[in-house]
Amino acid sequence: MVNSTVSSRMLESIAKAEGFKYADTLTGFKWMANKLVDLKKEGYYIGFGYEEAIGYMIRDLVLDKDGVTALCYFAQLAAELHSQGKRVKHLLDDLYDHYDYYVSSNSYFTCSDPKVIKRVFDGIRFGHRDSSVSYIQLYRKNDGLALKYPKTIGGFAVSYVQDLTVGVEFNVDELTTRFGDSNNNDGVLEFDGPELTPKFPISASSQMITFSTVNGGRMTLRTSGTEPKIKYYLEMGGRLDQSREEVHKDLEWLVEGIKTDLVDAKGNGLN
């Protein structure tokens, strides 16, 4: 089963618990369909693929977004639950209780000025705050790229960064273990390009950065290819020790963190 990288990670949690093959892909059904075809060649059974707010692909009946098949399966599910005296929400709540509660907040900032868009994303990856802000600092030796990603978002420590514009991906906890002896006196981690290369294709012509936080948050910011927008996809989940109320509260903090710590919406005149 697969989903796009901006979709809910709940499917990944279910995969870990139940033992089926899971993969995420870039946004778009062409990426998901091709990934499922590749997995089928490896001997896997094609089960399911979906993208947030866009649609579903069930089995290999149609290797593309397929609302007709999805509607039929959903109707069958609803009918079976009805025969048990249940509603679909009852099943969803059961899944949340078993695999953890996930909640998302996806939105966008309207921006038609390429200079402002560049300033926003340059600020995220090169630092745009005063000296009191702490950064994860990296230096790519092969091309001299100096990166400064925020250490915290919304008050929560960053645990993972994937930047598909410049081609960097890493887990924060693994950095010191992997490159501890290459840190200079300024706390800048030095590495060669291939060492932190993302699993997804890199595109310098488009903006896309993903962060995870230690409290179970995950957010992706990217430009739209068809609209004057900076989109963000934010989800909280993956921690059974939290109540649903706590998850929603953390989500609110991260929404504010996107606006202030990442995009600087007020400073850049965005809404």
CSV table of C-alpha atoms in Angstrom, one decimal:
chain,number,residue,atom,x,y,z
A,1,MET,CA,0.0,0.0,0.0
A,2,VAL,CA,1.2,3.5,-0.8
A,3,ASN,CA,0.3,7.1,-0.3
A,4,SER,CA,1.9,10.4,-1.3
A,5,THR,CA,4.3,12.0,1.1
A,6,VAL,CA,1.9,14.9,2.0
A,7,SER,CA,-0.8,12.4,3.0
A,8,SER,CA,-1.6,11.0,6.5
A,9,ARG,CA,1.1,8.8,8.0
A,10,MET,CA,-1.6,6.6,9.6
A,11,LEU,CA,-1.3,4.1,6.8
A,12,GLU,CA,2.4,3.7,7.7
A,13,SER,CA,1.5,3.1,11.3
A,14,ILE,CA,-1.0,0.4,10.3
A,15,ALA,CA,1.7,-1.2,8.0
A,16,LYS,CA,4.2,-1.4,10.9
A,17,ALA,CA,1.6,-3.0,13.1
A,18,GLU,CA,0.2,-5.5,10.6
A,19,GLY,CA,3.3,-6.2,8.6
A,20,PHE,CA,2.3,-5.3,5.0
A,21,LYS,CA,4.6,-3.4,2.6
A,22,TYR,CA,4.3,0.4,2.7
A,23,ALA,CA,5.9,3.2,0.7
A,24,ASP,CA,5.4,6.9,0.2
A,25,THR,CA,6.0,8.8,-3.0
A,26,LEU,CA,6.0,12.3,-4.4
A,27,THR,CA,2.6,13.9,-4.9
A,28,GLY,CA,0.6,12.7,-7.8
A,29,PHE,CA,-1.0,9.4,-8.8
A,30,LYS,CA,1.6,8.8,-11.5
A,31,TRP,CA,4.2,8.4,-8.8
A,32,MET,CA,2.0,6.1,-6.7
A,33,ALA,CA,0.9,4.0,-9.6
A,34,ASN,CA,4.4,3.5,-10.8
A,35,LYS,CA,5.6,2.5,-7.3
A,36,LEU,CA,2.8,0.0,-7.0
A,37,VAL,CA,3.7,-1.5,-10.4
A,38,ASP,CA,7.4,-1.8,-9.3
A,39,LEU,CA,6.3,-3.5,-6.1
A,40,LYS,CA,4.1,-5.9,-8.1
A,41,LYS,CA,7.1,-6.9,-10.1
A,42,GLU,CA,8.8,-7.7,-6.8
A,43,GLY,CA,6.0,-10.1,-6.0
A,44,TYR,CA,3.8,-7.9,-3.9
A,45,TYR,CA,0.0,-7.7,-4.2
A,46,ILE,CA,-1.3,-4.3,-5.1
A,47,GLY,CA,-3.7,-3.2,-2.3
A,48,PHE,CA,-4.3,0.5,-2.0
A,49,GLY,CA,-3.0,3.9,-2.8
A,50,TYR,CA,-4.3,7.4,-1.9
A,51,GLU,CA,-3.4,11.1,-1.8
A,52,GLU,CA,-4.7,13.6,0.7
A,53,ALA,CA,-7.9,15.4,-0.5
A,54,ILE,CA,-7.5,14.0,-4.0
A,55,GLY,CA,-8.6,10.4,-4.3
A,56,TYR,CA,-8.0,6.7,-4.1
A,57,MET,CA,-6.6,3.8,-6.1
A,58,ILE,CA,-7.8,0.4,-5.0
A,59,ARG,CA,-6.0,-2.8,-6.2
A,60,ASP,CA,-4.8,-2.7,-9.9
A,61,LEU,CA,-8.2,-2.4,-11.5
A,62,VAL,CA,-7.3,1.2,-12.6
A,63,LEU,CA,-3.8,2.4,-12.0
A,64,ASP,CA,-4.8,6.0,-11.5
A,65,LYS,CA,-7.2,8.0,-9.3
A,66,ASP,CA,-10.5,6.0,-9.5
A,67,GLY,CA,-13.5,7.5,-7.7
A,68,VAL,CA,-15.9,4.9,-9.1
A,69,THR,CA,-14.2,1.9,-7.6
A,70,ALA,CA,-13.5,3.8,-4.3
A,71,LEU,CA,-17.3,4.6,-4.1
A,72,CYS,CA,-18.2,1.0,-4.6
A,73,TYR,CA,-15.8,-0.2,-1.9
A,74,PHE,CA,-17.0,2.5,0.5
A,75,ALA,CA,-20.6,1.5,-0.1
A,76,GLN,CA,-19.8,-2.1,0.6
A,77,LEU,CA,-18.0,-1.1,3.8
A,78,ALA,CA,-20.9,1.1,5.0
A,79,ALA,CA,-23.4,-1.7,4.3
A,80,GLU,CA,-21.3,-4.3,6.2
A,81,LEU,CA,-21.0,-2.0,9.2
A,82,HIS,CA,-24.7,-1.2,9.1
A,83,SER,CA,-25.5,-4.9,9.3
A,84,GLN,CA,-23.4,-4.9,12.6
A,85,GLY,CA,-25.3,-1.8,13.9
A,86,LYS,CA,-22.3,0.4,13.3
A,87,ARG,CA,-21.4,3.5,11.4
A,88,VAL,CA,-18.2,4.3,9.5
A,89,LYS,CA,-17.2,6.7,12.2
A,90,HIS,CA,-17.3,3.9,14.7
A,91,LEU,CA,-14.8,2.0,12.6
A,92,LEU,CA,-12.6,5.1,12.3
A,93,ASP,CA,-12.6,5.5,16.1
A,94,ASP,CA,-11.7,1.9,16.5
A,95,LEU,CA,-8.8,2.3,14.2
A,96,TYR,CA,-7.6,5.4,16.1
A,97,ASP,CA,-7.8,3.5,19.4
A,98,HIS,CA,-5.7,0.7,17.9
A,99,TYR,CA,-3.2,2.5,15.7
A,100,ASP,CA,-3.2,6.0,17.2
A,101,TYR,CA,-5.0,9.2,16.6
A,102,TYR,CA,-4.1,11.3,13.6
A,103,VAL,CA,-5.4,14.8,12.9
A,104,SER,CA,-4.3,17.2,10.1
A,105,SER,CA,-4.5,20.9,9.3
A,106,ASN,CA,-3.7,21.7,5.6
A,107,SER,CA,-3.8,25.2,4.2
A,108,TYR,CA,-1.9,27.7,2.2
A,109,PHE,CA,-0.6,31.3,2.0
A,110,THR,CA,-1.5,33.3,-1.1
A,111,CYS,CA,1.6,34.7,-2.9
A,112,SER,CA,2.1,35.6,-6.5
A,113,ASP,CA,5.5,37.3,-6.1
A,114,PRO,CA,8.3,34.9,-7.0
A,115,LYS,CA,10.8,37.1,-5.0
A,116,VAL,CA,8.7,36.7,-1.8
A,117,ILE,CA,8.3,33.0,-2.4
A,118,LYS,CA,12.1,32.7,-2.7
A,119,ARG,CA,12.6,34.8,0.4
A,120,VAL,CA,10.3,32.6,2.4
A,121,PHE,CA,12.0,29.3,1.4
A,122,ASP,CA,15.5,30.8,1.6
A,123,GLY,CA,14.6,31.9,5.1
A,124,ILE,CA,13.6,28.4,6.1
A,125,ARG,CA,16.8,26.7,4.8
A,126,PHE,CA,19.3,29.5,5.3
A,127,GLY,CA,18.1,31.1,8.5
A,128,HIS,CA,16.1,34.4,8.7
A,129,ARG,CA,15.9,35.1,12.4
A,130,ASP,CA,17.9,37.0,15.0
A,131,SER,CA,20.9,35.5,16.7
A,132,SER,CA,18.8,34.1,19.6
A,133,VAL,CA,17.3,31.5,17.3
A,134,SER,CA,19.0,28.1,17.3
A,135,TYR,CA,19.7,26.3,14.0
A,136,ILE,CA,20.8,23.0,12.7
A,137,GLN,CA,23.8,24.1,10.6
A,138,LEU,CA,25.3,22.1,7.8
A,139,TYR,CA,27.9,22.7,5.2
A,140,ARG,CA,28.0,20.7,2.0
A,141,LYS,CA,31.7,20.6,1.1
A,142,ASN,CA,31.3,19.6,-2.6
A,143,ASP,CA,29.4,22.8,-3.6
A,144,GLY,CA,29.9,25.1,-0.6
A,145,LEU,CA,26.2,25.2,0.3
A,146,ALA,CA,25.6,26.5,3.9
A,147,LEU,CA,22.3,25.4,5.4
A,148,LYS,CA,20.6,26.6,8.6
A,149,TYR,CA,17.3,24.8,9.4
A,150,PRO,CA,15.4,25.7,12.6
A,151,LYS,CA,16.0,23.4,15.6
A,152,THR,CA,12.4,24.0,16.9
A,153,ILE,CA,9.0,24.7,15.3
A,154,GLY,CA,6.2,25.8,17.5
A,155,GLY,CA,8.3,25.1,20.5
A,156,PHE,CA,8.9,21.4,19.6
A,157,ALA,CA,12.3,20.1,18.6
A,158,VAL,CA,12.8,19.2,14.9
A,159,SER,CA,13.7,15.5,14.4
A,160,TYR,CA,13.8,15.1,10.6
A,161,VAL,CA,14.4,17.4,7.6
A,162,GLN,CA,13.9,16.6,3.9
A,163,ASP,CA,14.7,19.4,1.4
A,164,LEU,CA,14.0,18.3,-2.2
A,165,THR,CA,15.0,21.7,-3.6
A,166,VAL,CA,18.6,21.5,-2.6
A,167,GLY,CA,18.8,17.8,-2.1
A,168,VAL,CA,19.2,17.1,1.6
A,169,GLU,CA,17.5,14.5,3.9
A,170,PHE,CA,18.5,13.5,7.5
A,171,ASN,CA,17.3,12.5,10.9
A,172,VAL,CA,18.6,14.9,13.5
A,173,ASP,CA,19.6,12.2,16.0
A,174,GLU,CA,21.6,10.4,13.4
A,175,LEU,CA,23.7,13.4,12.5
A,176,THR,CA,26.0,13.5,15.5
A,177,THR,CA,26.5,9.7,15.4
A,178,ARG,CA,27.2,9.7,11.7
A,179,PHE,CA,29.2,12.9,11.2
A,180,GLY,CA,30.3,13.7,14.8
A,181,ASP,CA,33.9,14.0,13.9
A,182,SER,CA,33.2,16.4,11.0
A,183,ASN,CA,31.7,19.2,13.2
A,184,ASN,CA,33.8,22.3,13.3
A,185,ASN,CA,34.3,24.7,16.2
A,186,ASP,CA,31.2,26.7,15.1
A,187,GLY,CA,28.9,23.7,15.5
A,188,VAL,CA,28.5,23.4,11.7
A,189,LEU,CA,28.3,19.8,10.4
A,190,GLU,CA,30.3,19.3,7.3
A,191,PHE,CA,29.4,16.6,4.8
A,192,ASP,CA,29.8,15.5,1.2
A,193,GLY,CA,26.8,15.8,-1.2
A,194,PRO,CA,26.0,12.1,-1.6
A,195,GLU,CA,25.9,11.4,2.1
A,196,LEU,CA,22.6,13.1,2.8
A,197,THR,CA,20.9,12.6,-0.6
A,198,PRO,CA,17.1,12.3,-0.4
A,199,LYS,CA,15.3,9.1,-1.5
A,200,PHE,CA,13.0,11.2,-3.8
A,201,PRO,CA,14.0,13.1,-7.0
A,202,ILE,CA,15.5,16.5,-6.4
A,203,SER,CA,14.1,19.5,-8.3
A,204,ALA,CA,15.9,22.9,-8.0
A,205,SER,CA,13.1,24.6,-10.0
A,206,SER,CA,10.4,23.9,-7.3
A,207,GLN,CA,10.2,24.4,-3.5
A,208,MET,CA,9.5,21.6,-1.2
A,209,ILE,CA,10.7,21.1,2.4
A,210,THR,CA,9.4,18.6,5.0
A,211,PHE,CA,10.0,18.6,8.8
A,212,SER,CA,9.1,16.2,11.6
A,213,THR,CA,9.0,17.1,15.2
A,214,VAL,CA,9.7,15.0,18.3
A,215,ASN,CA,6.0,15.2,19.4
A,216,GLY,CA,4.7,13.4,16.3
A,217,GLY,CA,4.3,16.4,14.1
A,218,ARG,CA,5.0,16.3,10.3
A,219,MET,CA,4.7,19.2,7.9
A,220,THR,CA,5.5,19.8,4.3
A,221,LEU,CA,5.7,23.2,2.7
A,222,ARG,CA,5.7,23.5,-1.1
A,223,THR,CA,4.8,25.8,-3.9
A,224,SER,CA,1.9,25.0,-6.1
A,225,GLY,CA,2.5,24.3,-9.8
A,226,THR,CA,-0.9,25.7,-10.9
A,227,GLU,CA,-1.8,28.4,-8.3
A,228,PRO,CA,-0.1,31.4,-6.6
A,229,LYS,CA,0.2,29.6,-3.3
A,230,ILE,CA,2.6,28.4,-0.7
A,231,LYS,CA,0.9,25.2,0.5
A,232,TYR,CA,1.4,23.4,3.8
A,233,TYR,CA,0.4,20.0,4.9
A,234,LEU,CA,0.5,19.4,8.7
A,235,GLU,CA,-0.3,16.3,10.7
A,236,MET,CA,-0.1,15.3,14.3
A,237,GLY,CA,-0.1,11.6,15.4
A,238,GLY,CA,1.9,8.6,16.2
A,239,ARG,CA,1.9,8.8,20.0
A,240,LEU,CA,-0.5,6.6,21.9
A,241,ASP,CA,0.5,8.3,25.2
A,242,GLN,CA,-1.3,11.5,24.2
A,243,SER,CA,-5.0,12.2,24.6
A,244,ARG,CA,-6.9,13.5,21.5
A,245,GLU,CA,-7.2,16.9,23.2
A,246,GLU,CA,-3.4,17.0,23.6
A,247,VAL,CA,-2.9,16.1,20.0
A,248,HIS,CA,-5.2,18.9,18.9
A,249,LYS,CA,-3.3,21.4,21.2
A,250,ASP,CA,0.0,20.4,19.7
A,251,LEU,CA,-1.4,20.8,16.2
A,252,GLU,CA,-2.4,24.3,17.1
A,253,TRP,CA,1.1,25.1,18.3
A,254,LEU,CA,2.6,23.7,15.1
A,255,VAL,CA,0.2,25.7,12.9
A,256,GLU,CA,1.4,28.9,14.7
A,257,GLY,CA,4.9,27.7,14.3
A,258,ILE,CA,4.6,27.4,10.5
A,259,LYS,CA,3.3,31.0,10.4
A,260,THR,CA,6.0,32.4,12.7
A,261,ASP,CA,9.0,30.2,12.8
A,262,LEU,CA,9.0,29.1,9.2
A,263,VAL,CA,7.1,31.3,6.8
A,264,ASP,CA,7.3,34.6,8.9
A,265,ALA,CA,3.9,35.4,7.5
A,266,LYS,CA,3.6,38.8,9.1
A,267,GLY,CA,7.1,39.9,8.0
A,268,ASN,CA,6.5,38.7,4.4
A,269,GLY,CA,3.0,40.1,4.2
A,270,LEU,CA,1.3,36.7,3.7
A,271,ASN,CA,-2.2,35.6,4.7
